[in-house]
Amino acid sequence: MRAQLIDGKAVAAKLRMAVAAEVSDLVKRGVKPGLAVVLVGEDVASQVYVRSKVKQTVDVGMASLEHRLPADTSEATLLALIERLNHDSEVDGILVQLPLPEQIDDNRVLRAIDPSKDVDGFHPINVGQLATGTGGIVPCTPLGSLLLLKSVCNNLAGLDAVIVGRSNIVGKPMAQLLLGESCTVTVGHSRSRDLPAICRRADILVAAVGRPEIIRGAWIKPDAIVIDVGINRIPTAAGKPRLVGDVAFAEASEVASAITPVPGGVGPMTIACLLRNTVEAARRRRGLA
Ligand code: GUN
């Protein structure tokens, strides 16, 4: 293997320690930051994520408030809960785990969250602030991806960045973050005409499409930095699914200069950034930023 491995677990552990120190400082000043996590329904992957979020919130010394609602919850009931959390002074961050059941409109729910408590950074106010470079809360997975990039290359200015995937959760905010770093940004997606050629231009390649190992070694420019956001479960004969990213790791790691593994790359950064966003929200809301 030629590429340097970008160790997301280690970078995330360091970030969590920094967050824990900030929380301890706030607690000494009489402020205990609190994160409310809302889970609607029984989606298995969502339950796993929420369990990790709750555990890590408590581990860094913050208060965790969990709200589990049945799958047949009405939109009005969820909106009423959000309204209560918006006005609850113990709550600094609100996270509604996606996806939501089909009777609930995601956008209406995300718009109902007080932007100052929107630690996912999905409210249009925060999306707009990221797009205009005027502050706001940045979505956790793109933020974690940027921190990993910066752990191997501090100055990204002028580099060609290609993001594959145009979701609101990763692709679009990642494009804004990299523009903010003065990269030349291209967003490729399922309808792009020649994705391999687009990828081959990239000094920085961010894969966020959710298709197992779609990005091959031959698509990667020599010495590129590769950030793999994909987490895909592949069935195996042994029964236990294997986790793979959107990048064919063995091939890509012979071409790239640095690459994130799956698991152990971007994944651990997402929750660490959620904790960071929650502390930041707690500070800002109290004028301590
Ligand atoms: N579901 C998958 N990723 C996310 C995320 O980053 N935030 C929330 N709220 N739900 C998700």
mmCIF file of C-alpha atoms and ligand atoms in Angstrom:
data_model
loop_
_atom_site.group_PDB
_atom_site.id
_atom_site.type_symbol
_atom_site.label_atom_id
_atom_site.label_comp_id
_atom_site.label_asym_id
_atom_site.label_seq_id
_atom_site.Cartn_x
_atom_site.Cartn_y
_atom_site.Cartn_z
ATOM 1 C CA MET A 1 0.000 0.000 0.000
ATOM 2 C CA ARG A 2 1.327 3.336 -1.103
ATOM 3 C CA ALA A 3 -1.086 5.812 0.443
ATOM 4 C CA GLN A 4 -0.971 7.204 3.943
ATOM 5 C CA LEU A 5 -3.946 5.939 5.938
ATOM 6 C CA ILE A 6 -6.035 8.767 7.414
ATOM 7 C CA ASP A 7 -6.992 7.488 10.859
ATOM 8 C CA GLY A 8 -10.491 8.821 11.547
ATOM 9 C CA LYS A 9 -10.696 7.002 14.870
ATOM 10 C CA ALA A 10 -7.599 8.795 16.182
ATOM 11 C CA VAL A 11 -8.635 12.247 14.881
ATOM 12 C CA ALA A 12 -12.149 11.754 16.320
ATOM 13 C CA ALA A 13 -10.745 10.681 19.716
ATOM 14 C CA LYS A 14 -8.655 13.854 19.851
ATOM 15 C CA LEU A 15 -11.667 15.996 18.935
ATOM 16 C CA ARG A 16 -13.794 14.298 21.622
ATOM 17 C CA MET A 17 -11.096 15.055 24.212
ATOM 18 C CA ALA A 18 -11.099 18.719 23.182
ATOM 19 C CA VAL A 19 -14.917 18.791 23.421
ATOM 20 C CA ALA A 20 -14.818 17.118 26.861
ATOM 21 C CA ALA A 21 -12.387 19.812 28.071
ATOM 22 C CA GLU A 22 -14.714 22.564 26.786
ATOM 23 C CA VAL A 23 -17.713 20.907 28.442
ATOM 24 C CA SER A 24 -15.828 20.695 31.734
ATOM 25 C CA ASP A 25 -15.021 24.408 31.467
ATOM 26 C CA LEU A 26 -18.695 25.242 30.812
ATOM 27 C CA VAL A 27 -19.863 23.030 33.693
ATOM 28 C CA LYS A 28 -17.538 24.982 36.023
ATOM 29 C CA ARG A 29 -19.394 28.105 34.881
ATOM 30 C CA GLY A 30 -22.723 26.468 35.707
ATOM 31 C CA VAL A 31 -23.664 25.480 32.141
ATOM 32 C CA LYS A 32 -24.233 21.823 31.258
ATOM 33 C CA PRO A 33 -24.798 21.556 27.493
ATOM 34 C CA GLY A 34 -27.696 19.268 26.549
ATOM 35 C CA LEU A 35 -28.427 17.388 23.320
ATOM 36 C CA ALA A 36 -31.942 16.130 22.540
ATOM 37 C CA VAL A 37 -32.042 13.234 20.082
ATOM 38 C CA VAL A 38 -35.385 12.344 18.515
ATOM 39 C CA LEU A 39 -35.897 8.930 16.922
ATOM 40 C CA VAL A 40 -39.194 8.084 15.220
ATOM 41 C CA GLY A 41 -39.842 4.427 14.383
ATOM 42 C CA GLU A 42 -37.759 1.257 14.477
ATOM 43 C CA ASP A 43 -35.203 1.662 11.654
ATOM 44 C CA VAL A 44 -32.343 -0.629 12.740
ATOM 45 C CA ALA A 45 -29.455 1.472 11.380
ATOM 46 C CA SER A 46 -30.979 4.619 12.960
ATOM 47 C CA GLN A 47 -31.249 2.843 16.325
ATOM 48 C CA VAL A 48 -27.538 1.948 16.172
ATOM 49 C CA TYR A 49 -26.551 5.545 15.307
ATOM 50 C CA VAL A 50 -28.761 7.021 18.033
ATOM 51 C CA ARG A 51 -27.312 4.645 20.658
ATOM 52 C CA SER A 52 -23.779 5.784 19.735
ATOM 53 C CA LYS A 53 -24.794 9.449 19.774
ATOM 54 C CA VAL A 54 -26.358 9.127 23.241
ATOM 55 C CA LYS A 55 -23.361 7.226 24.676
ATOM 56 C CA GLN A 56 -20.764 9.643 23.339
ATOM 57 C CA THR A 57 -22.794 12.675 24.480
ATOM 58 C CA VAL A 58 -22.775 11.329 28.043
ATOM 59 C CA ASP A 59 -19.078 10.298 27.791
ATOM 60 C CA VAL A 60 -17.973 13.908 27.111
ATOM 61 C CA GLY A 61 -20.000 15.152 30.104
ATOM 62 C CA MET A 62 -23.072 16.606 28.360
ATOM 63 C CA ALA A 63 -26.723 15.895 29.162
ATOM 64 C CA SER A 64 -28.477 13.546 26.738
ATOM 65 C CA LEU A 65 -32.237 13.759 26.343
ATOM 66 C CA GLU A 66 -33.686 10.934 24.293
ATOM 67 C CA HIS A 67 -37.137 10.988 22.697
ATOM 68 C CA ARG A 68 -38.296 7.759 21.067
ATOM 69 C CA LEU A 69 -41.601 7.926 19.236
ATOM 70 C CA PRO A 70 -43.567 5.115 17.576
ATOM 71 C CA ALA A 71 -43.440 4.627 13.778
ATOM 72 C CA ASP A 72 -47.065 5.840 13.396
ATOM 73 C CA THR A 73 -46.381 9.205 15.066
ATOM 74 C CA SER A 74 -48.150 12.060 13.260
ATOM 75 C CA GLU A 75 -46.290 15.051 11.877
ATOM 76 C CA ALA A 76 -48.274 17.313 14.238
ATOM 77 C CA THR A 77 -47.100 15.329 17.283
ATOM 78 C CA LEU A 78 -43.456 15.529 16.177
ATOM 79 C CA LEU A 79 -43.773 19.269 15.451
ATOM 80 C CA ALA A 80 -45.266 19.800 18.919
ATOM 81 C CA LEU A 81 -42.294 17.988 20.506
ATOM 82 C CA ILE A 82 -39.843 20.128 18.525
ATOM 83 C CA GLU A 83 -41.656 23.261 19.650
ATOM 84 C CA ARG A 84 -41.251 22.138 23.274
ATOM 85 C CA LEU A 85 -37.533 21.404 22.761
ATOM 86 C CA ASN A 86 -37.044 24.792 21.049
ATOM 87 C CA HIS A 87 -38.283 26.491 24.243
ATOM 88 C CA ASP A 88 -36.550 24.154 26.725
ATOM 89 C CA SER A 89 -33.595 26.039 28.247
ATOM 90 C CA GLU A 90 -31.849 22.729 29.134
ATOM 91 C CA VAL A 91 -31.675 21.842 25.434
ATOM 92 C CA ASP A 92 -28.818 23.342 23.379
ATOM 93 C CA GLY A 93 -28.947 20.942 20.445
ATOM 94 C CA ILE A 94 -31.824 19.139 18.700
ATOM 95 C CA LEU A 95 -31.193 16.228 16.347
ATOM 96 C CA VAL A 96 -34.056 14.483 14.559
ATOM 97 C CA GLN A 97 -32.677 11.230 13.170
ATOM 98 C CA LEU A 98 -33.402 10.717 9.455
ATOM 99 C CA PRO A 99 -35.033 9.037 7.621
ATOM 100 C CA LEU A 100 -38.466 9.799 9.052
ATOM 101 C CA PRO A 101 -41.548 7.613 8.389
ATOM 102 C CA GLU A 102 -43.331 8.491 5.160
ATOM 103 C CA GLN A 103 -46.325 10.259 6.758
ATOM 104 C CA ILE A 104 -43.911 12.953 7.990
ATOM 105 C CA ASP A 105 -42.452 15.658 5.728
ATOM 106 C CA ASP A 106 -38.685 15.854 6.514
ATOM 107 C CA ASN A 107 -38.400 19.438 5.294
ATOM 108 C CA ARG A 108 -41.264 20.726 7.417
ATOM 109 C CA VAL A 109 -39.679 19.088 10.477
ATOM 110 C CA LEU A 110 -36.148 20.369 9.809
ATOM 111 C CA ARG A 111 -37.522 23.874 9.259
ATOM 112 C CA ALA A 112 -39.321 23.761 12.621
ATOM 113 C CA ILE A 113 -36.072 23.363 14.588
ATOM 114 C CA ASP A 114 -34.713 26.587 16.107
ATOM 115 C CA PRO A 115 -31.671 27.313 13.860
ATOM 116 C CA SER A 116 -29.551 28.113 16.932
ATOM 117 C CA LYS A 117 -30.206 24.535 18.194
ATOM 118 C CA ASP A 118 -29.943 22.844 14.780
ATOM 119 C CA VAL A 119 -26.723 20.897 15.480
ATOM 120 C CA ASP A 120 -27.138 18.940 12.211
ATOM 121 C CA GLY A 121 -26.935 22.206 10.242
ATOM 122 C CA PHE A 122 -29.898 21.188 8.047
ATOM 123 C CA HIS A 123 -32.191 24.233 8.647
ATOM 124 C CA PRO A 124 -32.354 26.548 5.588
ATOM 125 C CA ILE A 125 -30.920 29.392 7.709
ATOM 126 C CA ASN A 126 -27.791 27.338 8.461
ATOM 127 C CA VAL A 127 -27.613 26.071 4.868
ATOM 128 C CA GLY A 128 -27.756 29.699 3.680
ATOM 129 C CA GLN A 129 -25.128 30.835 6.159
ATOM 130 C CA LEU A 130 -22.758 28.099 4.966
ATOM 131 C CA ALA A 131 -23.408 29.065 1.334
ATOM 132 C CA THR A 132 -22.715 32.735 2.020
ATOM 133 C CA GLY A 133 -19.766 32.097 4.349
ATOM 134 C CA THR A 134 -21.464 33.929 7.208
ATOM 135 C CA GLY A 135 -21.112 31.404 10.043
ATOM 136 C CA GLY A 136 -23.919 29.142 11.181
ATOM 137 C CA ILE A 137 -23.810 25.463 12.099
ATOM 138 C CA VAL A 138 -22.077 23.124 9.608
ATOM 139 C CA PRO A 139 -23.411 19.582 8.925
ATOM 140 C CA CYS A 140 -21.408 16.960 10.837
ATOM 141 C CA THR A 141 -20.280 14.536 8.105
ATOM 142 C CA PRO A 142 -18.891 17.193 5.715
ATOM 143 C CA LEU A 143 -17.273 19.000 8.656
ATOM 144 C CA GLY A 144 -15.643 15.736 9.795
ATOM 145 C CA SER A 145 -14.468 15.072 6.236
ATOM 146 C CA LEU A 146 -12.889 18.536 6.039
ATOM 147 C CA LEU A 147 -11.087 18.026 9.359
ATOM 148 C CA LEU A 148 -9.668 14.728 8.051
ATOM 149 C CA LEU A 149 -8.506 16.454 4.853
ATOM 150 C CA LYS A 150 -6.828 19.153 6.917
ATOM 151 C CA SER A 151 -5.097 16.537 9.060
ATOM 152 C CA VAL A 152 -3.003 15.651 5.985
ATOM 153 C CA CYS A 153 -2.992 18.939 4.036
ATOM 154 C CA ASN A 154 -3.366 22.212 5.870
ATOM 155 C CA ASN A 155 -3.698 24.541 2.879
ATOM 156 C CA LEU A 156 -6.231 23.392 0.288
ATOM 157 C CA ALA A 157 -6.288 26.664 -1.709
ATOM 158 C CA GLY A 158 -6.212 26.227 -5.464
ATOM 159 C CA LEU A 159 -6.604 22.451 -5.407
ATOM 160 C CA ASP A 160 -9.084 20.720 -7.707
ATOM 161 C CA ALA A 161 -11.744 19.064 -5.540
ATOM 162 C CA VAL A 162 -14.291 16.614 -6.919
ATOM 163 C CA ILE A 163 -17.240 15.507 -4.816
ATOM 164 C CA VAL A 164 -19.218 12.546 -6.082
ATOM 165 C CA GLY A 165 -22.772 12.810 -4.732
ATOM 166 C CA ARG A 166 -25.131 15.791 -4.424
ATOM 167 C CA SER A 167 -27.129 15.061 -1.258
ATOM 168 C CA ASN A 168 -28.224 17.827 1.106
ATOM 169 C CA ILE A 169 -26.534 15.964 3.990
ATOM 170 C CA VAL A 170 -23.068 15.522 2.437
ATOM 171 C CA GLY A 171 -22.438 16.469 -1.211
ATOM 172 C CA LYS A 172 -23.830 20.006 -1.303
ATOM 173 C CA PRO A 173 -22.491 21.207 2.082
ATOM 174 C CA MET A 174 -19.113 19.589 1.290
ATOM 175 C CA ALA A 175 -18.971 21.625 -1.928
ATOM 176 C CA GLN A 176 -19.617 24.817 0.065
ATOM 177 C CA LEU A 177 -16.949 23.959 2.642
ATOM 178 C CA LEU A 178 -14.326 23.274 -0.039
ATOM 179 C CA LEU A 179 -15.244 26.489 -1.874
ATOM 180 C CA GLY A 180 -14.673 28.206 1.457
ATOM 181 C CA GLU A 181 -11.180 26.670 1.450
ATOM 182 C CA SER A 182 -10.588 28.187 -2.029
ATOM 183 C CA CYS A 183 -10.653 24.870 -3.880
ATOM 184 C CA THR A 184 -11.920 24.621 -7.455
ATOM 185 C CA VAL A 185 -14.988 22.481 -6.856
ATOM 186 C CA THR A 186 -16.814 20.048 -9.152
ATOM 187 C CA VAL A 187 -19.835 18.028 -8.042
ATOM 188 C CA GLY A 188 -20.321 14.783 -9.974
ATOM 189 C CA HIS A 189 -23.433 12.609 -9.667
ATOM 190 C CA SER A 190 -25.394 9.746 -11.172
ATOM 191 C CA ARG A 191 -26.261 11.747 -14.321
ATOM 192 C CA SER A 192 -22.728 13.062 -14.930
ATOM 193 C CA ARG A 193 -21.520 12.125 -18.420
ATOM 194 C CA ASP A 194 -18.031 10.772 -17.735
ATOM 195 C CA LEU A 195 -17.558 10.278 -14.019
ATOM 196 C CA PRO A 196 -14.170 8.491 -14.287
ATOM 197 C CA ALA A 197 -12.716 11.430 -16.299
ATOM 198 C CA ILE A 198 -14.152 13.962 -13.826
ATOM 199 C CA CYS A 199 -12.656 12.042 -10.888
ATOM 200 C CA ARG A 200 -9.246 11.821 -12.586
ATOM 201 C CA ARG A 201 -8.947 15.619 -12.366
ATOM 202 C CA ALA A 202 -9.247 15.593 -8.596
ATOM 203 C CA ASP A 203 -6.451 16.516 -6.214
ATOM 204 C CA ILE A 204 -9.105 15.923 -3.552
ATOM 205 C CA LEU A 205 -11.763 13.284 -4.181
ATOM 206 C CA VAL A 206 -14.748 13.001 -1.822
ATOM 207 C CA ALA A 207 -16.971 9.985 -2.467
ATOM 208 C CA ALA A 208 -20.509 10.269 -1.072
ATOM 209 C CA VAL A 209 -22.846 8.293 -3.313
ATOM 210 C CA GLY A 210 -23.742 5.224 -1.245
ATOM 211 C CA ARG A 211 -22.760 2.711 -3.962
ATOM 212 C CA PRO A 212 -20.285 0.017 -2.855
ATOM 213 C CA GLU A 213 -16.800 0.410 -4.394
ATOM 214 C CA ILE A 214 -18.087 2.287 -7.445
ATOM 215 C CA ILE A 215 -14.936 4.445 -7.589
ATOM 216 C CA ARG A 216 -12.045 2.375 -8.946
ATOM 217 C CA GLY A 217 -8.285 2.835 -8.641
ATOM 218 C CA ALA A 218 -8.070 3.827 -12.324
ATOM 219 C CA TRP A 219 -10.377 6.806 -11.613
ATOM 220 C CA ILE A 220 -7.900 8.337 -9.175
ATOM 221 C CA LYS A 221 -5.213 10.874 -10.019
ATOM 222 C CA PRO A 222 -1.787 9.842 -8.713
ATOM 223 C CA ASP A 223 -1.168 11.416 -5.270
ATOM 224 C CA ALA A 224 -4.787 12.538 -4.796
ATOM 225 C CA ILE A 225 -6.263 12.667 -1.305
ATOM 226 C CA VAL A 226 -9.323 10.397 -1.108
ATOM 227 C CA ILE A 227 -12.101 10.825 1.467
ATOM 228 C CA ASP A 228 -14.599 7.969 1.403
ATOM 229 C CA VAL A 229 -17.912 8.889 3.047
ATOM 230 C CA GLY A 230 -19.715 5.704 1.935
ATOM 231 C CA ILE A 231 -20.772 3.034 4.437
ATOM 232 C CA ASN A 232 -22.236 0.103 2.511
ATOM 233 C CA ARG A 233 -23.177 -3.270 3.998
ATOM 234 C CA ILE A 234 -22.264 -6.170 1.687
ATOM 235 C CA PRO A 235 -23.773 -9.601 2.430
ATOM 236 C CA THR A 236 -21.182 -12.385 2.855
ATOM 237 C CA ALA A 237 -21.377 -16.175 2.800
ATOM 238 C CA ALA A 238 -20.410 -16.219 6.500
ATOM 239 C CA GLY A 239 -23.597 -14.263 7.319
ATOM 240 C CA LYS A 240 -22.122 -11.141 8.950
ATOM 241 C CA PRO A 241 -22.235 -8.264 6.425
ATOM 242 C CA ARG A 242 -18.934 -6.655 5.424
ATOM 243 C CA LEU A 243 -18.659 -2.853 5.495
ATOM 244 C CA VAL A 244 -17.203 -1.205 2.394
ATOM 245 C CA GLY A 245 -17.003 2.366 1.192
ATOM 246 C CA ASP A 246 -17.839 3.956 -2.171
ATOM 247 C CA VAL A 247 -14.161 3.577 -3.159
ATOM 248 C CA ALA A 248 -12.430 0.296 -4.112
ATOM 249 C CA PHE A 249 -9.975 0.691 -1.254
ATOM 250 C CA ALA A 250 -7.202 -1.785 -2.205
ATOM 251 C CA GLU A 251 -6.921 -0.360 -5.746
ATOM 252 C CA ALA A 252 -7.231 3.273 -4.693
ATOM 253 C CA SER A 253 -4.634 3.001 -1.933
ATOM 254 C CA GLU A 254 -2.013 2.075 -4.574
ATOM 255 C CA VAL A 255 -2.596 5.397 -6.388
ATOM 256 C CA ALA A 256 -3.625 8.010 -3.800
ATOM 257 C CA SER A 257 -1.240 9.836 -1.461
ATOM 258 C CA ALA A 258 -3.688 9.575 1.457
ATOM 259 C CA ILE A 259 -7.002 7.774 1.943
ATOM 260 C CA THR A 260 -9.636 7.161 4.625
ATOM 261 C CA PRO A 261 -10.514 3.532 5.422
ATOM 262 C CA VAL A 262 -14.073 2.182 5.863
ATOM 263 C CA PRO A 263 -14.747 1.563 8.681
ATOM 264 C CA GLY A 264 -12.552 3.862 10.776
ATOM 265 C CA GLY A 265 -12.405 6.919 8.503
ATOM 266 C CA VAL A 266 -15.204 9.478 8.186
ATOM 267 C CA GLY A 267 -17.673 7.440 10.323
ATOM 268 C CA PRO A 268 -16.155 8.220 13.748
ATOM 269 C CA MET A 269 -15.815 11.906 12.813
ATOM 270 C CA THR A 270 -19.556 12.437 12.305
ATOM 271 C CA ILE A 271 -20.537 11.978 15.951
ATOM 272 C CA ALA A 272 -17.428 13.794 17.214
ATOM 273 C CA CYS A 273 -18.494 16.797 15.092
ATOM 274 C CA LEU A 274 -22.059 16.543 16.430
ATOM 275 C CA LEU A 275 -20.637 16.889 19.960
ATOM 276 C CA ARG A 276 -18.516 19.833 18.825
ATOM 277 C CA ASN A 277 -21.538 21.524 17.232
ATOM 278 C CA THR A 278 -23.558 21.034 20.428
ATOM 279 C CA VAL A 279 -20.915 22.673 22.644
ATOM 280 C CA GLU A 280 -20.593 25.492 20.132
ATOM 281 C CA ALA A 281 -24.389 25.965 20.109
ATOM 282 C CA ALA A 282 -24.448 26.008 23.931
ATOM 283 C CA ARG A 283 -21.747 28.704 23.956
ATOM 284 C CA ARG A 284 -23.314 30.860 21.252
ATOM 285 C CA ARG A 285 -26.782 30.680 22.763
ATOM 286 C CA ARG A 286 -25.353 32.043 26.013
ATOM 287 C CA GLY A 287 -23.158 34.656 24.391
ATOM 288 C CA LEU A 288 -19.967 32.797 25.410
ATOM 289 C CA ALA A 289 -18.638 32.113 21.894
HETATM 290 N N1 GUN B 1 -29.286 9.998 9.022
HETATM 291 C C1 GUN B 1 -28.161 9.709 8.338
HETATM 292 N N2 GUN B 1 -27.220 10.661 8.543
HETATM 293 C C2 GUN B 1 -27.781 11.564 9.369
HETATM 294 C C3 GUN B 1 -27.296 12.778 9.958
HETATM 295 O O1 GUN B 1 -26.170 13.222 9.759
HETATM 296 N N3 GUN B 1 -28.180 13.428 10.758
HETATM 297 C C4 GUN B 1 -29.435 12.969 11.002
HETATM 298 N N4 GUN B 1 -30.233 13.688 11.790
HETATM 299 N N5 GUN B 1 -29.902 11.855 10.468
HETATM 300 C C5 GUN B 1 -29.074 11.155 9.670
#
